[in-house]
Structures are given as structure tokens and as C-alpha cells.
Coordinates of C-alpha atoms in Angstrom, one line a residue:
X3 CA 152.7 23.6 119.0
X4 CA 149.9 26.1 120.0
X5 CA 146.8 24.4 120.9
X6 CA 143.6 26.3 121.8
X7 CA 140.8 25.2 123.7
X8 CA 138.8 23.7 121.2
X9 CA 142.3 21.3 120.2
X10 CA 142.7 23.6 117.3
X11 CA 146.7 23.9 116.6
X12 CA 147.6 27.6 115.9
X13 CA 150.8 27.9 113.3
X14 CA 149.4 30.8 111.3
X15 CA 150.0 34.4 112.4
X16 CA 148.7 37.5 110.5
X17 CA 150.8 40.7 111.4
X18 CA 149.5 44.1 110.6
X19 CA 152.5 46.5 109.8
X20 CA 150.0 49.7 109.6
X21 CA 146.0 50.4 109.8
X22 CA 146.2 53.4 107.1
X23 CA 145.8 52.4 103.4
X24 CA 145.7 54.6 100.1
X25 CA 142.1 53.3 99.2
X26 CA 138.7 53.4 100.8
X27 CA 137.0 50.2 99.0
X28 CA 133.6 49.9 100.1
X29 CA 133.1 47.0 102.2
X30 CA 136.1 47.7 104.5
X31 CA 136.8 51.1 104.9
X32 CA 134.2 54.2 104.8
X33 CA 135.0 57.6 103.0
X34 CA 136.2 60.1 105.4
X35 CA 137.2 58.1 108.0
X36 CA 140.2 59.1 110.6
X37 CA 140.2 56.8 113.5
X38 CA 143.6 55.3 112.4
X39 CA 146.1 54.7 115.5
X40 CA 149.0 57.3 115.7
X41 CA 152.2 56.0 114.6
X42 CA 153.5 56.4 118.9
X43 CA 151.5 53.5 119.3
X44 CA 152.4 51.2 116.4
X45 CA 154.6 48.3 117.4
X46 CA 158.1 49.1 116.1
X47 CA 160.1 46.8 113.6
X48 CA 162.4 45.3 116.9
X49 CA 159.5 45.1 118.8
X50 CA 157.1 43.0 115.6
X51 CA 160.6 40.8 115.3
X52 CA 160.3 39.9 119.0
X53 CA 156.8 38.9 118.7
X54 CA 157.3 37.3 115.7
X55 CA 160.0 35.0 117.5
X56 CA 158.2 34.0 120.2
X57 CA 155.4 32.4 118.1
X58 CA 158.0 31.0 116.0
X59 CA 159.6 29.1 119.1
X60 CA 155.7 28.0 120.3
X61 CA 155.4 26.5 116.4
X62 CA 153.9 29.3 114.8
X63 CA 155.2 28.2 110.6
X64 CA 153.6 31.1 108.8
X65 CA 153.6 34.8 108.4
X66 CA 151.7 37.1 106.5
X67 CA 152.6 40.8 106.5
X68 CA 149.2 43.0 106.3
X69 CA 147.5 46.5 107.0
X70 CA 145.6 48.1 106.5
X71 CA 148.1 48.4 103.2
X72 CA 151.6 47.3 104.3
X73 CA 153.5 48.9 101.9
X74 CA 152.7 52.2 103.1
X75 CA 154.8 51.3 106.3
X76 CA 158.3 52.5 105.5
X77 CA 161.0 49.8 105.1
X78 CA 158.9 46.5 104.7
X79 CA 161.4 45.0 103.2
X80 CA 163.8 45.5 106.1
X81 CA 161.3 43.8 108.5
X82 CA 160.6 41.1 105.9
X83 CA 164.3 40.1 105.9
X84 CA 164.7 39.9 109.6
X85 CA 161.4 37.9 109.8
X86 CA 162.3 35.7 107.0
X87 CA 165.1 34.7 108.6
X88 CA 163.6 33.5 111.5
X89 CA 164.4 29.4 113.0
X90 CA 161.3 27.4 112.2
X91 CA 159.6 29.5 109.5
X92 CA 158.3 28.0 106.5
X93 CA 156.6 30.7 104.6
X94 CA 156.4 34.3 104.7
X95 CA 153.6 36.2 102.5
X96 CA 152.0 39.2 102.0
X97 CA 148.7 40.8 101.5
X98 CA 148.5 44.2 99.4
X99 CA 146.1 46.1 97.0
X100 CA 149.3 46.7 95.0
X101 CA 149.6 50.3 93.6
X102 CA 152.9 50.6 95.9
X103 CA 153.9 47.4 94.5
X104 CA 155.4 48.1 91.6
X105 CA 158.7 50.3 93.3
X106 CA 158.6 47.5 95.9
X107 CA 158.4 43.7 94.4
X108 CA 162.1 42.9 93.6
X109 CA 163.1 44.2 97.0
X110 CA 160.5 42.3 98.7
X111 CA 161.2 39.1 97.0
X112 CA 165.0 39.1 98.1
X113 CA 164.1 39.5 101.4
X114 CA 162.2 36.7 101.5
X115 CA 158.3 36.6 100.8
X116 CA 157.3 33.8 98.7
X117 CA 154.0 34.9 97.9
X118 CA 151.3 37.4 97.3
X119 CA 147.9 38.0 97.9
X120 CA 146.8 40.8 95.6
X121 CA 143.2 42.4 96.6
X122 CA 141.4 43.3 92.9
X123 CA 137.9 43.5 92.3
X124 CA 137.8 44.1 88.5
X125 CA 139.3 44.8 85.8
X126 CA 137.1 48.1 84.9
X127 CA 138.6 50.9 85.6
X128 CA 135.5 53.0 86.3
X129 CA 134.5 49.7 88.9
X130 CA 137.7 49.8 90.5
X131 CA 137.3 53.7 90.8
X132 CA 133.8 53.2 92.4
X133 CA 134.5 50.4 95.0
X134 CA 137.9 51.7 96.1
X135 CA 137.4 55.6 95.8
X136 CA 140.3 56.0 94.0
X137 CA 141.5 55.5 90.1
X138 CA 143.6 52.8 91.3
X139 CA 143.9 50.0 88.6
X140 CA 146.7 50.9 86.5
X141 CA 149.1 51.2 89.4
X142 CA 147.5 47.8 90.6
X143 CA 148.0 46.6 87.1
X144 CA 151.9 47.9 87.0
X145 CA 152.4 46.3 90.6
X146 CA 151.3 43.1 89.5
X147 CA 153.8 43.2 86.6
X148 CA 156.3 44.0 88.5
X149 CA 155.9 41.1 90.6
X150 CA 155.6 38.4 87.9
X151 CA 158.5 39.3 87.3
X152 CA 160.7 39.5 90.6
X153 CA 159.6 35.7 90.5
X154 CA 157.2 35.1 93.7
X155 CA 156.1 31.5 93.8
X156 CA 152.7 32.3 94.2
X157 CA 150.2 35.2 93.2
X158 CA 146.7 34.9 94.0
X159 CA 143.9 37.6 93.2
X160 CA 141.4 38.5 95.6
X161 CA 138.4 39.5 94.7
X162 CA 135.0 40.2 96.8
X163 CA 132.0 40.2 94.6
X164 CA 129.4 42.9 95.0
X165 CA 125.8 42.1 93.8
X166 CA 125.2 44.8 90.7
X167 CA 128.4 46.3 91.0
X168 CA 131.5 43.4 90.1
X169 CA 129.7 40.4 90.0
X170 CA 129.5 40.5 86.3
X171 CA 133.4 40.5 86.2
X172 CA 134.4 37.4 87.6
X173 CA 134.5 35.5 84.0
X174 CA 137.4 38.3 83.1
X175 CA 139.4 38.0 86.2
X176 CA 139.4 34.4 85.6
X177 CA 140.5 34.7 81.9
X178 CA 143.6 37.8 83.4
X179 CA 144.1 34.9 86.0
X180 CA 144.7 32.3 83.7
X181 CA 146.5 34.6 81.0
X182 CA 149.1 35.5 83.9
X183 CA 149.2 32.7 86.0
X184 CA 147.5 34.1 88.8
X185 CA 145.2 31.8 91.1
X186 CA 142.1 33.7 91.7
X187 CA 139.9 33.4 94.9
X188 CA 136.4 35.2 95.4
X189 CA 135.6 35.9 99.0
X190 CA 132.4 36.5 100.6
X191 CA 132.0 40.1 102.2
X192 CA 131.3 40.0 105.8
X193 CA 129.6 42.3 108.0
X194 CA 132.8 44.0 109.6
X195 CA 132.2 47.7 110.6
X196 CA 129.2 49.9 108.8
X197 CA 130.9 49.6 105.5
X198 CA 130.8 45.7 105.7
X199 CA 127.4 45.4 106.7
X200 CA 126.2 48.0 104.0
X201 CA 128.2 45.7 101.5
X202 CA 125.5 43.2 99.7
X203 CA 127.9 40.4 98.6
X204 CA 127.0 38.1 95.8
X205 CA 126.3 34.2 96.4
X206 CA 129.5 32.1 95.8
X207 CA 127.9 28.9 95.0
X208 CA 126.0 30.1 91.7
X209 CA 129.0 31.7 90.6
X210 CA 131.1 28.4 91.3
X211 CA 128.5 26.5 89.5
X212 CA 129.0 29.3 86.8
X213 CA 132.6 28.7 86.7
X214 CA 132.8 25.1 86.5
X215 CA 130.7 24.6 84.0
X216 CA 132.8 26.9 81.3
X217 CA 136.3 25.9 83.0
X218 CA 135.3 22.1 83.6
X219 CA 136.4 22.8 87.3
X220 CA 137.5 20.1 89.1
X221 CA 137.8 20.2 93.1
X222 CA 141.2 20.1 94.4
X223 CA 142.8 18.2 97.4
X224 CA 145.9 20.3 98.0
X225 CA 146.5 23.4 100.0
X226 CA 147.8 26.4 98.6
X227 CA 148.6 28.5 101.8
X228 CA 147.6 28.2 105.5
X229 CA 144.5 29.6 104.8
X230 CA 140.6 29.0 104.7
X231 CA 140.3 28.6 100.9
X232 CA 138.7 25.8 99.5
X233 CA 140.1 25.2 95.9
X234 CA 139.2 24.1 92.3
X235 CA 141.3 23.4 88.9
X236 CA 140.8 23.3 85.7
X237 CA 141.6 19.8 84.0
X238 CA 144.5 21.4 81.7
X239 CA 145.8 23.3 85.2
X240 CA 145.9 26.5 83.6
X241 CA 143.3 28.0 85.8
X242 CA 142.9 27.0 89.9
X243 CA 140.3 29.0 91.5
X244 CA 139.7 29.2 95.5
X245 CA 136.1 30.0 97.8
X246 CA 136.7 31.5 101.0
X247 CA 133.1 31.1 102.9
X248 CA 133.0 32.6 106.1
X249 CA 129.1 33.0 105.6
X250 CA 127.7 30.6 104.0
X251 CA 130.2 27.9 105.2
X252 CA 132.0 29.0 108.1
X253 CA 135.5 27.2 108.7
X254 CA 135.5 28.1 112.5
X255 CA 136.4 24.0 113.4
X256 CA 139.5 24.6 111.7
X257 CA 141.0 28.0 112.5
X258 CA 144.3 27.8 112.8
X259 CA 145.4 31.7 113.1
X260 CA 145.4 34.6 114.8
X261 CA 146.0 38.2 114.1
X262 CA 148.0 41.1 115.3
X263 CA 146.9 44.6 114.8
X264 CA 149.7 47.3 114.4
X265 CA 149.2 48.2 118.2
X266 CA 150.7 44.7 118.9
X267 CA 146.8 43.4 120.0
X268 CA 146.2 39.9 119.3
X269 CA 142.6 39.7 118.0
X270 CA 141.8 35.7 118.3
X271 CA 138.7 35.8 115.9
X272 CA 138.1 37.9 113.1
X273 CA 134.3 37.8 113.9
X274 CA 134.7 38.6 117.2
X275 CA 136.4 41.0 120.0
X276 CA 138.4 38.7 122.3
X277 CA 141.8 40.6 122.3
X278 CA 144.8 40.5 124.1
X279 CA 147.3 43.3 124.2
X280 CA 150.9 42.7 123.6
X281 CA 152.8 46.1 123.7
X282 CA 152.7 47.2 127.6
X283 CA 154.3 43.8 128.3
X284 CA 156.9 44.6 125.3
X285 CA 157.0 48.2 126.5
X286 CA 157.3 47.3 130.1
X287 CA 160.4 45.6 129.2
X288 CA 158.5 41.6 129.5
X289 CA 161.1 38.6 129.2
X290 CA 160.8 36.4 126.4
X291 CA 159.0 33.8 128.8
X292 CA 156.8 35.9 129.9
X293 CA 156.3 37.3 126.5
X294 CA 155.4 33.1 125.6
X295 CA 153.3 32.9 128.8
X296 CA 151.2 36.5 127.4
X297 CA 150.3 34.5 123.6
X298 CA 149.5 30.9 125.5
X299 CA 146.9 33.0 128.0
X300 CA 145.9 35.0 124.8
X301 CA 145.3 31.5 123.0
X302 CA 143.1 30.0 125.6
X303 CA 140.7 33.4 125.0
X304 CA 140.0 32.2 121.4
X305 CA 136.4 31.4 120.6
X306 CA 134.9 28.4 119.4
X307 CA 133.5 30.6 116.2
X308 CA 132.6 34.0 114.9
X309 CA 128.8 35.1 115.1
X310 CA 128.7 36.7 111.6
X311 CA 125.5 35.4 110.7
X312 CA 123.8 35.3 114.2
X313 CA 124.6 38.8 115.6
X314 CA 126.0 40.6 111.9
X315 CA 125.4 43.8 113.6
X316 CA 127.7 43.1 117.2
X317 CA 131.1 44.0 115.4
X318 CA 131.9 47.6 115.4
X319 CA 135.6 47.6 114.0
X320 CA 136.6 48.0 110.7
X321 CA 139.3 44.8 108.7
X322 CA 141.8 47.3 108.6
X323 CA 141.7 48.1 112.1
X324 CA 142.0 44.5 113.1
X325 CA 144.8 43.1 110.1
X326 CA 143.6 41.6 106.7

């Protein structure tokens, strides 16, 4: 098992299969921009496998596929197979905004990922068209029949809420949640790039307090992923919603991931810009033990936690430059 400095074991990998995506939502991406990597330098499918593996034999269990939007990256479901098939792995997921999702689900589901993360901010169609810059929600809303019914273990809606713009839809989401047997998780915007800090997120807590009282939430013990969320359930179990805090209750003491842009860097905290880059040791034609020796040096550069509320104004990049 990967251990980091801080005795944190690391069996969580995030790997971003593209930095483009099809929308421009407000907190992570600003209109106009172009500073996306050329495709030259995006790690190929052999060499994403490779990496991949080598975490797998350290005790990496989990993979998430992300972007940027991953489904813009031609032949996911290729790469999905090869990874799902990998010794040692337990769970291979995948984060999208789903308007490709719809010509994709079956495919992706018989290669192999068991569950979805599914980034939707309301159920307005004018509010969706404001925060992502695009009239997305019916192909969102097709995509996430699609995969309801290719049968994915798990679908969870992500939603950031926006003071004054989406915070008034939460109530809904919960009520499509619960209607489709979605689990829904708010997440607090954080200060990642211009767009991020311009972003005024609304307060979790009053809005779980808000929650709980109508739903009767109840908090939960269980996991539901290798991720940060904390979780709550209705007492009927129709309706389980999660909190992801990085802000107001930083999980930092129990990271347990790292992330891989689509230029094959390892980017050890979200918050912050220790990197190591993998691809001239791939390119350079590494061994697979010096491949393993590269992520255990790269793991010992992880920080102890992010700075989001101490220095909000130190990170330059953008989420989808870094992997969702």
C-alpha cells in the first residue's frame, strides 16, 4: 500500500482522459478560454494503461475516469475495458456532465464502470444555460436516462450551489434524486482559477439543516465511494444525500488520492501545485520499476493540506486543467 508522509494510505487515483469539455460552467472554466493542452501531449490509451498498472500493483483499488469531460476523448470505453480489467481493482467510475452520455452509457457499462458521477446544477433550463453557457439540460437529462437504464450500480448528482443563482433548487434536485434513485451531493465551490474565486458558493450547513428537517435526514455510517463525502439518509431510504466540505470542513487528514492530468502529471493536492510529471519517463522508454520508483518519490511530495481558505488567491489553474 501507498503511504505518504503524513501515514495517509493512497488507493484512490483520479485519471483525466482530456482537459477540453463542451461546457463552460462558471466556477471552473471561464468563457473564451484556449489554454487546453494539444492532443501531442496527452498521454495515450497504452501509455494511461501503464500507469494505471503500476498503481494497481503499489495498492491503488479505485479509478475514476475524468476531464475536463471524458467522453469527449474518443474510445473511452476501450480504455475503460482494459482498465477494468486490471489485477487488484475494485471499482472503476466515472465523472461526466453527461450530454455525451446518452450514445455512450450501455457501452461504458459493459466495459466495466460501476458508477457515475453526474455534475448538474438544476433542473431550470434557463439556470443550467446561465452557469454552464450552454443549453445543456435536455441532453444531460437524456444521458441520465440512458444510464438508468444500462444498469450502473450507482448514480450520484453533483451539484455546486451558487448563492442567488441555484441555491433555491436544491429542494427539486432532491425530489428528481429521489424520483430516480439518484444520491445527490452538494459541493462547496472552491477558489480554483479566476472563475472559482469569482464563484460565491452558498453555505452547506443551512441548507443541510434545511434538508433534514423536511426529509427527517439521518447521518449515515457507510461509505459510498472512495471519496470525501460525508453522507445522510432519509429514514424510509428513498433519498441519501452527501456534503463534500473542502472549505468549511477540510478533509485534508484523510486524503487518500491523487490525480493525473491528461499530460500524465500527478498533481498530489487539489489545493495546491506540488506535481510530478510522468510522461518523459513513459516517453523515455522508463521500466515498470522505475515507473513504481517515479509515483513512490511523487507520493512523498504530497502536502499535509490544501490552503484554500488561507491563501484563496495562490492557485492559478483551472479543475479541468488538473482532473475533476
Amino acid at each position: 500500500m501507498l503511504t505518504d508522509r503524513f501515514g495517509r494510505a493512497i488507493e484512490y487515483l483520479r485519471l483525466s482522459v482530456t482537459d477540453r469539455c463542451d461546457l463552460r460552467c462558471s466556477y471552473c472554466l471561464p468563457k473564451g478560454f484556449k489554454g487546453f493542452e494539444e492532443p501531442a501531449q496527452w498521454l495515450t490509451f497504452d501509455e494511461i494503461e501503464r500507469v494505471a498498472s503500476a498503481f494497481s500493483r503499489l495498492g491503488v483499488q479505485r479509478l475514476r475516469l475524468t476531464g475536463g469531460e471524458p467522453l469527449l476523448r474518443r474510445g473511452l470505453s476501450e480504455l475503460a475495458g482494459r482498465l477494468s480489467a486490471l489485477p487488484g481493482l475494485a471499482d472503476l467510475s466515472l465523472s461526466t456532465n453527461a450530454t455525451q452520455l446518452e450514445k455512450h452509457a450501455a457501452a461504458l457499462r459493459r466495459a466495466g464502470v460501476s458508477r457515475l458521477n453526474v455534475s448538474l446544477d438544476s433542473l431550470r433550463r434557463d439556470c443550467v444555460a446561465q452557469l454552464t453557457g450552454s443549453d445543456s439540460l435536455p441532453k444531460a437529462l437524456a444521458g441520465l436516462a440512458a444510464a438508468k437504464d444500462a444498469g450502473f450500480d450507482r448514480i450520484k448528482i453533483n451539484m455546486v450551489p451558487v448563492a442567488g443563482v441555484n441555491d433555491g433548487d436544491i429542494e427539486a434536485m432532491a425530489e428528481f434524486c429521489i424520483e430516480h434513485g439518484f444520491i445527490l451531493r452538494l459541493i462547496e465551490a472552491m477558489p480554483m482559477g479566476d472563475s472559482g474565486r469569482r464563484t460565491r458558493g452558498s453555505e452547506l450547513a443551512p441548507i443541510l439543516e434545511r434538508l433534514s428537517r423536511r426529509f427527517g435526514l439521518e447521518a449515515l455510517c457507510r461509505n459510498l465511494g472512495g471519496g470525501p463525502a460525508r453522507y445522510w439518509g432519509s429514514p424510509d431510504g428513498r433519498f441519501t444525500l452527501g456534503l463534500i466540505t473542502p472549505i468549511s470542513q477540510h478533509f485534508c487528514a484523510s486524503c487518500n488520492r491523487l490525480r493525473m492530468s491528461v499530460d500524465g502529471t500527478l498533481y498530489l493536492c487539489l489545493g495546491q501545485e506540488q506535481s510530478y510529471p510522468l510522461r518523459p519517463l513513459l516517453r523515455a522508454g522508463c521500466s515498470d520499476a522505475e515507473l513504481e520508483a517515479a509515483i513512490r518519490a511523487a507520493i512523498e511530495l504530497k502536502p499535509e493540506k490544501h490552503d484554500f481558505n488561507e491563501a484563496p488567491a495562490k492557485l492559478m489553474r483551472f479543475m479541468s486543467q488538473t482532473g475533476g
